[in-house]
Coordinates of C-alpha atoms in Angstrom, one line a residue:
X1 CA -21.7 -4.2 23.2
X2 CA -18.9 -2.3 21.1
X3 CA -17.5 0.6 21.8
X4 CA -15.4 2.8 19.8
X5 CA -12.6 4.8 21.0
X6 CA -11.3 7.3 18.1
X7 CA -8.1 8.5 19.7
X8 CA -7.0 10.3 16.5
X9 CA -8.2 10.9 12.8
X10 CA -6.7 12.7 10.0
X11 CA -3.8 13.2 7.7
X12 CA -1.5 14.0 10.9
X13 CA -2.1 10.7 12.4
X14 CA -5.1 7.9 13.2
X15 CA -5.4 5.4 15.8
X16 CA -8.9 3.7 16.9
X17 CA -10.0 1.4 19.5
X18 CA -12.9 -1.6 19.0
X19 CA -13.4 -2.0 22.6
X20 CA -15.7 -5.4 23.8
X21 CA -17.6 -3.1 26.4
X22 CA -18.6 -6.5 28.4
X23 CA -14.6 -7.8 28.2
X24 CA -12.1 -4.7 27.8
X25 CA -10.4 -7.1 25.2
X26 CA -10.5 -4.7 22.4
X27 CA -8.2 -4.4 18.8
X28 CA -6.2 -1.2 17.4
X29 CA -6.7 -0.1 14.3
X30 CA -4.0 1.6 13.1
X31 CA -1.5 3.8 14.8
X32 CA 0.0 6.9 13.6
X33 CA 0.4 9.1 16.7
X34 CA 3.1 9.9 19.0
X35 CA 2.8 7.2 22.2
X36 CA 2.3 10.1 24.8
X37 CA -0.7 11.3 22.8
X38 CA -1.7 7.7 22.6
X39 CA -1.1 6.6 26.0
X40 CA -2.8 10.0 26.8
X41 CA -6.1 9.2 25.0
X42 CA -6.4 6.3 26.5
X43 CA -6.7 7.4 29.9
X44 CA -9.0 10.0 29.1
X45 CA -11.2 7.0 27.1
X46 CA -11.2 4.9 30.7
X47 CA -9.5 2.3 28.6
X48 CA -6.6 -0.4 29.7
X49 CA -4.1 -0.3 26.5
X50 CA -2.7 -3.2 28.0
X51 CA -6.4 -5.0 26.7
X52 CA -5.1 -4.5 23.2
X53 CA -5.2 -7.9 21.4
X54 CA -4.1 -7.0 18.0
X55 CA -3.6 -4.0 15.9
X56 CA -5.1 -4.3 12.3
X57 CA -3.2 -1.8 9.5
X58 CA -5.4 -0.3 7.0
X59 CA -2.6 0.5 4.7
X60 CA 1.1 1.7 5.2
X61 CA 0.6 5.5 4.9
X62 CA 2.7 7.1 7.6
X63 CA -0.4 8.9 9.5
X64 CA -1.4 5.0 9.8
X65 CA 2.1 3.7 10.8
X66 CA 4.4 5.8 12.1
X67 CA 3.5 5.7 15.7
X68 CA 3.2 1.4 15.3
X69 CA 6.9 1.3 17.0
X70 CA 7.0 3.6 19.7
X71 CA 3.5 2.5 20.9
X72 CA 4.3 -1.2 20.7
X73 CA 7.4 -1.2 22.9
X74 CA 5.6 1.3 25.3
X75 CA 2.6 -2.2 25.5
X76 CA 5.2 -4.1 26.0
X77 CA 7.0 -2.6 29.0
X78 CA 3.6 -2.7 30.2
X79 CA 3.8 -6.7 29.4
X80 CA 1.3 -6.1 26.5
X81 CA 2.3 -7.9 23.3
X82 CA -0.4 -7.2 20.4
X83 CA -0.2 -9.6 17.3
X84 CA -0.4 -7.5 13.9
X85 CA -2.0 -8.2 11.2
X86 CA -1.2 -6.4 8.1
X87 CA -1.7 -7.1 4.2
X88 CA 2.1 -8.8 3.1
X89 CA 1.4 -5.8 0.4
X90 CA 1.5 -3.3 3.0
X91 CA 4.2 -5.2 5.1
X92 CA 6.4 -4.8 1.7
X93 CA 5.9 -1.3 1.7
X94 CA 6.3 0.1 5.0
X95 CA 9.3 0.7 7.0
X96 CA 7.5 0.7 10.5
X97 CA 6.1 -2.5 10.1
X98 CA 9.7 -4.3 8.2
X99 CA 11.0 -3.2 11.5
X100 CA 8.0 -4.1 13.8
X101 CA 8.4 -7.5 12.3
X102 CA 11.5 -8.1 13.9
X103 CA 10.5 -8.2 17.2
X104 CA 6.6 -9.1 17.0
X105 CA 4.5 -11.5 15.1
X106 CA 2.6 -9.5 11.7
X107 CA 0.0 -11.9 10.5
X108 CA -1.4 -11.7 6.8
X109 CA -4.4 -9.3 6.4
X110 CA -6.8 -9.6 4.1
X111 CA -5.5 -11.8 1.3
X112 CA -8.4 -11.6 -0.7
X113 CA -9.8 -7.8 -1.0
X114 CA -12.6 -8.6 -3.3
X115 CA -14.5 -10.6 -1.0
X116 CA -16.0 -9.6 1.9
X117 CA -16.2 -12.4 4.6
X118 CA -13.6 -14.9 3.0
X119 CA -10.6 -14.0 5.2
X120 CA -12.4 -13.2 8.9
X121 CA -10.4 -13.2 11.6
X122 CA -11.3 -14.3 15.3
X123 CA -9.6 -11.3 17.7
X124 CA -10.1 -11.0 21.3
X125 CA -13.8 -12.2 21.3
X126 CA -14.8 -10.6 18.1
X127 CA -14.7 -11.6 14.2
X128 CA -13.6 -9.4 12.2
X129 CA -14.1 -9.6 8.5
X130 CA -11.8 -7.2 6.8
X131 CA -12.5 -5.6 2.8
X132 CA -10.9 -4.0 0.2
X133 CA -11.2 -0.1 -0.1
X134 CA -9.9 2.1 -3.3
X135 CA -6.8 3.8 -2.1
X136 CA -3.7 4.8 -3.7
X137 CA -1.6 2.6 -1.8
X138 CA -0.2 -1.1 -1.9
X139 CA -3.3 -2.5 -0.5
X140 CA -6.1 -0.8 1.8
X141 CA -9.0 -2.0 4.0
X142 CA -11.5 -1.4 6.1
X143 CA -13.6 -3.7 8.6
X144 CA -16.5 -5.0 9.9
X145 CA -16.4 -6.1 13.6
X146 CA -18.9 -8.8 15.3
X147 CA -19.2 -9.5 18.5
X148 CA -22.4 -10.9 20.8
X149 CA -24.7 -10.1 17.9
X150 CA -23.3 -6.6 17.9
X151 CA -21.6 -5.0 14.4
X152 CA -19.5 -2.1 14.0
X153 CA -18.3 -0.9 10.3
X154 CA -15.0 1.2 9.4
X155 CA -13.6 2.5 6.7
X156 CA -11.7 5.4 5.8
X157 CA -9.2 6.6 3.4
X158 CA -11.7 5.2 0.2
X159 CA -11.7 7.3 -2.8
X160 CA -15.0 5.3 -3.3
X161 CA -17.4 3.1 -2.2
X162 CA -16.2 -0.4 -3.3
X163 CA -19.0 -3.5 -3.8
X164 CA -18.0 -5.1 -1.0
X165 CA -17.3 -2.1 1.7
X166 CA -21.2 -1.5 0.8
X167 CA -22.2 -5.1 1.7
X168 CA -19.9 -5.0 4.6
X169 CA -21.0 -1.9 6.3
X170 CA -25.0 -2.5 5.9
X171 CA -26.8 -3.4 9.3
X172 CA -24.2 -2.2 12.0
X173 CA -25.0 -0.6 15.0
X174 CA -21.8 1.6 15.0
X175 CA -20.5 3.3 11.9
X176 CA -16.9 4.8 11.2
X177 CA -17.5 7.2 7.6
X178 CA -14.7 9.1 5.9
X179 CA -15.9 12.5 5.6
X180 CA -12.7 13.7 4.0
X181 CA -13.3 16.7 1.7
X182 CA -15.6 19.5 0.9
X183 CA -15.4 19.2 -2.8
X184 CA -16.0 23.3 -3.5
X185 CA -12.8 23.5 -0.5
X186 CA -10.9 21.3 -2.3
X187 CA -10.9 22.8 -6.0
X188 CA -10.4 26.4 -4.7
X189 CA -7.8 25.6 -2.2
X190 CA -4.1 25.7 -1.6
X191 CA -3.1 22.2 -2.9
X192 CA -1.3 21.3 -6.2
X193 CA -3.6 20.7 -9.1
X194 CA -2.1 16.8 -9.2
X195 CA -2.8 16.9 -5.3
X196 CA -6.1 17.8 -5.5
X197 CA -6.7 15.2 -8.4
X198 CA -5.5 12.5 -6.4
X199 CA -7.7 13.5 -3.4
X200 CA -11.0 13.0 -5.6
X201 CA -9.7 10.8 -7.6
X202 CA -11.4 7.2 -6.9
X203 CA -8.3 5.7 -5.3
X204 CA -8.3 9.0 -3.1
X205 CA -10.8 10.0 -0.6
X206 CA -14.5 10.2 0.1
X207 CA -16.1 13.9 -0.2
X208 CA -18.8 15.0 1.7
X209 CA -21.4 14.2 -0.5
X210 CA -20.1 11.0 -1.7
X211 CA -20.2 10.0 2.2
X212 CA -23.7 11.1 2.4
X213 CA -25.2 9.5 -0.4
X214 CA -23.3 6.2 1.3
X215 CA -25.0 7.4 4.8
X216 CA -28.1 7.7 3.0
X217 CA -27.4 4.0 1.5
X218 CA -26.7 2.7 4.8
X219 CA -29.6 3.6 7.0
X220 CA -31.4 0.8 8.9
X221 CA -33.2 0.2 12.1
X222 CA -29.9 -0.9 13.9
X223 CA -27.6 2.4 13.4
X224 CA -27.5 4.2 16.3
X225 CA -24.1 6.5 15.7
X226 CA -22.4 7.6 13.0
X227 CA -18.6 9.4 13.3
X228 CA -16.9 11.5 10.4
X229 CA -13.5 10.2 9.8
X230 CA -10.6 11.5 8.4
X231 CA -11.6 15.1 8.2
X232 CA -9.0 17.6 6.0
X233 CA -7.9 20.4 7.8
X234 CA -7.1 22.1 4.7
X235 CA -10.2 21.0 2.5
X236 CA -12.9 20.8 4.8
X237 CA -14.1 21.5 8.5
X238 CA -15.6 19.4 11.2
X239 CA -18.5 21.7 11.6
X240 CA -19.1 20.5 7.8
X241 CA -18.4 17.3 8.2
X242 CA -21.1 17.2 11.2
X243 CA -23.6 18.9 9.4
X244 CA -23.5 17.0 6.1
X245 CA -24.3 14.3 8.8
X246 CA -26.4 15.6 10.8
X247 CA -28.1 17.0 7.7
X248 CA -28.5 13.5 6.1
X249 CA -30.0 12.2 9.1
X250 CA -32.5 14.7 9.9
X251 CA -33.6 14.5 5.9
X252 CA -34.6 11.1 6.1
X253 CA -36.1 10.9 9.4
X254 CA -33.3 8.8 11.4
X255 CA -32.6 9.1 15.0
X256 CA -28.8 8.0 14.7
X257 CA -26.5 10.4 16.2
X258 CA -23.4 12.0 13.9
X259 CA -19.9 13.1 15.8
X260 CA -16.9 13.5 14.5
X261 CA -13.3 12.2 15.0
X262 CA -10.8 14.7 15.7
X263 CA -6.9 15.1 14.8
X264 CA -6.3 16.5 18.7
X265 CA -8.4 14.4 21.1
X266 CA -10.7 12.1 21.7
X267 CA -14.2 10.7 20.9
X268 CA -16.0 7.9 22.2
X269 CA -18.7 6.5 20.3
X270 CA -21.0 3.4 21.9

């Protein structure tokens, strides 16, 4: 079984954990915190960072990269050496990773966006098919992970649903939903009018309506937990977040359970 281990999430830094429950082998998906809050998070999961396989970059936003460095030579005084696997897009335009590639091996990520199962990758007993999300960066995915018939879907930082995040998220027992804004928030808040536009622009990020029409979308048999991702601290709150959730669950009779993941600390989901 999967577990997910969201040690941080928001526009002050991410990093997640796809654990194999069964294995410890696990994957990082991005890294944007400092390594004592990482190392720290871990050890409050129960996890071994040292079981880290790989680390798989969304896109090369800081609050996704910046940490990549520090934690990487902290796994490796351990005598952990990750692979990474990032888009040659996001490579291009990311300073961490130009000078992560020095010392480790980056991979290509995702060469194709636009289809869904074309590039999978085989990672530490798991396949992961990565997809193309709408972001304003140089590339941007999210994944689908597989392991022992088990499925767990991410994405965040989508300023919508594409085709093929849709396809890829369906019929997973673990789900990872950006919950970004509170639209209302959002328009009367502090930001710069061309800020805002960006934010709920379609290469932005998901509101939380638009993630609950995509819950709503997404609702099978299988789900058993659903996490908020990515929640503003400016534009919206994680009580919100969880409601708009908890809301959309309750409405159409589903037993799946809605958390959040939070900017300070940890939350384990699985």
């Amino acid at each position: 079984m999967l577990r997910l281990h969201i040690l941080a999430s928001g526009s002050r830094g991410n990093a997640s954990v796809v654990e194999d429950a069964a294995t410890g082998r696990a994957v990082l998906i991005d890294c944007g915190i400092s390594k004592k809050d990482f190392m720290a998070r871990c050890a409050d999961a129960g996890f071994d960072p040292t079981r880290i396989e790989a680390v798989l970059v969304t896109h090369e936003h800081t609050d996704h990269t910046k940490g990549l460095g520090v934690v990487l030579r902290g796994l490796a005084k351990l005598g952990a050496h990750p692979t990474i696997y990032a888009n040659p897009a996001t490579s291009a335009a990311s300073k961490p990773l130009q000078e992560i590639a020095e010392t480790h091996l980056v991979l290509p990520l995702g060469t194709d966006a636009l289809s869904v199962r074309s590039t999978d990758l085989e990672i530490a007993g798991m396949r992961i098919f990565p997809f193309g999300t709408s972001h304003d960066a140089a590339a941007s995915f999210g994944f689908r992970v597989e392991c022992d018939g088990d499925a767990l879907g991410f994405m965040t930082d989508s300023g919508i649903v594409t085709p093929s995040a849709h396809e890829a998220l369906q019929d997973v027992r673990l789900l990872a939903l950006e919950c970004n804004h509170d639209s209302h928030m959002l328009e009367r808040g502090p930001y710069p009018f061309m800020v805002k536009q960006r934010i709920a622009s379609d290469r932005g990020h998901l509101s939380n309506d638009q993630a609950s029409d995509e819950l709503t979308a997404l609702l099978s048999n299988r789900l058993e937990a659903v996490a908020a991702m990515h929640i503003s601290e400016n534009n919206n709150e994680y009580d919100l977040a969880l409601k708009t959730f908890t809301e959309t669950l309750a409405r159409e009779g589903h037993s799946a359970r809605a958390c959040c993941g939070y900017q300070g600390r940890l939350t384990d989901v699985g």
